[in-house]
XYZ file of C-alpha atoms in Angstrom:
159
model
C 44.373 102.225 158.011
C 41.913 103.615 160.517
C 40.103 106.548 159.135
C 40.940 109.873 160.724
C 37.756 111.899 162.002
C 37.463 114.801 159.585
C 37.136 111.829 156.775
C 34.580 110.587 158.208
C 32.531 113.557 158.878
C 33.055 114.403 154.982
C 31.615 110.885 154.414
C 28.823 111.309 156.412
C 27.850 115.073 153.744
C 29.822 113.190 149.983
C 28.901 109.102 151.047
C 31.165 107.089 148.934
C 32.081 110.064 146.547
C 35.604 110.468 145.389
C 37.545 112.575 147.988
C 41.363 113.732 147.060
C 43.581 113.414 150.273
C 46.652 114.795 150.729
C 48.805 111.516 151.967
C 53.093 110.995 153.458
C 54.886 108.312 153.395
C 58.199 107.624 155.473
C 61.219 105.697 153.760
C 62.745 104.666 157.241
C 66.480 104.005 157.060
C 68.737 102.851 159.912
C 72.075 103.056 160.332
C 73.006 100.158 158.955
C 71.121 100.844 155.588
C 67.726 98.604 156.425
C 63.989 99.812 155.647
C 61.298 100.187 158.002
C 57.786 98.491 156.342
C 54.925 97.431 157.960
C 52.592 94.778 156.953
C 48.985 96.062 155.955
C 46.216 94.209 158.220
C 43.932 95.921 155.395
C 45.733 93.945 152.641
C 48.466 92.117 154.684
C 50.844 93.226 152.529
C 54.220 94.859 153.606
C 54.507 98.814 152.838
C 56.284 101.837 153.861
C 55.182 103.655 156.876
C 52.465 105.753 155.621
C 49.056 108.411 156.682
C 47.091 110.937 156.330
C 47.446 114.313 156.924
C 45.043 115.210 159.626
C 43.790 119.614 158.186
C 46.644 122.184 158.652
C 49.402 119.246 159.592
C 52.816 120.115 158.218
C 53.859 116.613 156.356
C 56.994 115.788 157.236
C 55.677 116.266 160.859
C 53.043 113.832 159.990
C 55.049 111.170 158.660
C 57.272 110.987 161.336
C 54.251 111.308 163.391
C 53.208 107.857 161.551
C 56.299 106.023 162.103
C 55.301 106.884 165.207
C 52.303 105.611 166.072
C 52.649 102.857 163.726
C 55.905 101.689 164.893
C 57.173 102.939 167.750
C 60.142 103.676 166.158
C 61.672 107.722 166.308
C 62.845 108.807 163.115
C 63.398 112.318 161.898
C 62.570 113.665 158.282
C 65.890 114.289 155.991
C 64.554 114.727 152.661
C 61.465 114.788 150.995
C 61.614 112.638 147.908
C 59.177 112.640 146.013
C 55.666 113.591 145.271
C 53.352 111.520 143.188
C 49.598 110.844 142.798
C 48.026 107.213 142.917
C 45.313 105.733 141.060
C 41.840 106.023 142.570
C 40.879 103.401 145.008
C 37.698 101.951 145.826
C 36.989 100.206 149.232
C 35.849 96.798 150.287
C 32.659 99.649 151.809
C 32.817 101.396 148.487
C 34.400 104.777 149.570
C 36.342 106.187 146.874
C 39.747 107.920 147.533
C 42.811 109.448 145.539
C 46.095 110.402 147.489
C 48.379 112.987 146.672
C 51.799 111.566 148.819
C 54.356 113.700 149.697
C 57.166 110.644 150.278
C 59.964 111.484 152.915
C 63.877 110.367 153.578
C 63.869 109.658 157.361
C 66.538 108.315 159.673
C 66.045 106.236 162.408
C 66.494 107.983 166.110
C 65.743 105.563 168.780
C 63.083 102.693 169.821
C 62.786 99.074 168.946
C 60.250 98.055 166.090
C 56.815 96.801 167.173
C 53.362 96.984 166.202
C 52.455 99.821 167.463
C 48.198 99.935 166.701
C 46.003 98.029 164.672
C 47.103 98.984 161.440
C 49.450 96.853 160.991
C 50.397 93.032 161.290
C 53.864 92.969 161.934
C 56.552 95.884 161.225
C 60.455 94.763 160.450
C 63.573 96.011 158.708
C 64.455 94.470 155.679
C 68.228 95.198 153.729
C 67.086 96.912 150.156
C 68.391 93.672 148.615
C 65.739 91.675 150.273
C 62.866 93.375 149.839
C 59.971 91.007 150.751
C 57.770 89.678 147.326
C 54.367 90.736 148.666
C 55.240 94.932 149.037
C 53.139 97.006 147.699
C 54.213 98.080 143.938
C 53.861 102.226 145.109
C 56.266 100.972 147.918
C 58.453 99.627 145.879
C 58.597 103.452 144.387
C 58.678 105.438 147.325
C 62.091 103.314 148.036
C 63.791 103.226 144.734
C 62.874 107.567 144.964
C 64.428 107.745 148.309
C 67.631 105.250 147.586
C 67.928 107.220 144.866
C 67.712 111.083 146.188
C 71.250 113.263 145.838
C 71.411 116.313 148.409
C 73.553 117.847 145.709
C 70.855 117.253 142.711
C 67.602 117.469 145.284
C 64.774 115.876 144.578
C 62.931 115.068 141.035
C 59.356 115.099 140.771
C 58.538 114.697 137.529
C 59.758 111.195 135.979
């Protein structure tokens, strides 16, 4: 994913030291129940659409923005389905980061899915029982959380 300008500015001060960043993920379902995934340019693996929140940006709005930028699809966020923190990541350039991820269940509104920026090699819709073998593990969990979401029961944040 391209590094947001505010992170580049932070990196000028802290170098490669660990940063704690807020991110969003969108599990977008079309009317047939298929899930929108992007094949990441940095790893080659498939993943739900995700990105880093800009300072002051509302999380649901950020999730929808990421979907539009990366795939050309217009979606609407229906529910916050999980909040998770991940392990520290060390990128090839030495930068270290940990992410607090907010995952939203989103509904397709319009648009043809296509690669919208340089973050993805491909984008496609997948049936829940036919997900790619090289799907990122974190995306498997986010998809499971979204598909298990029950509006009557609400969101379960504790595993």
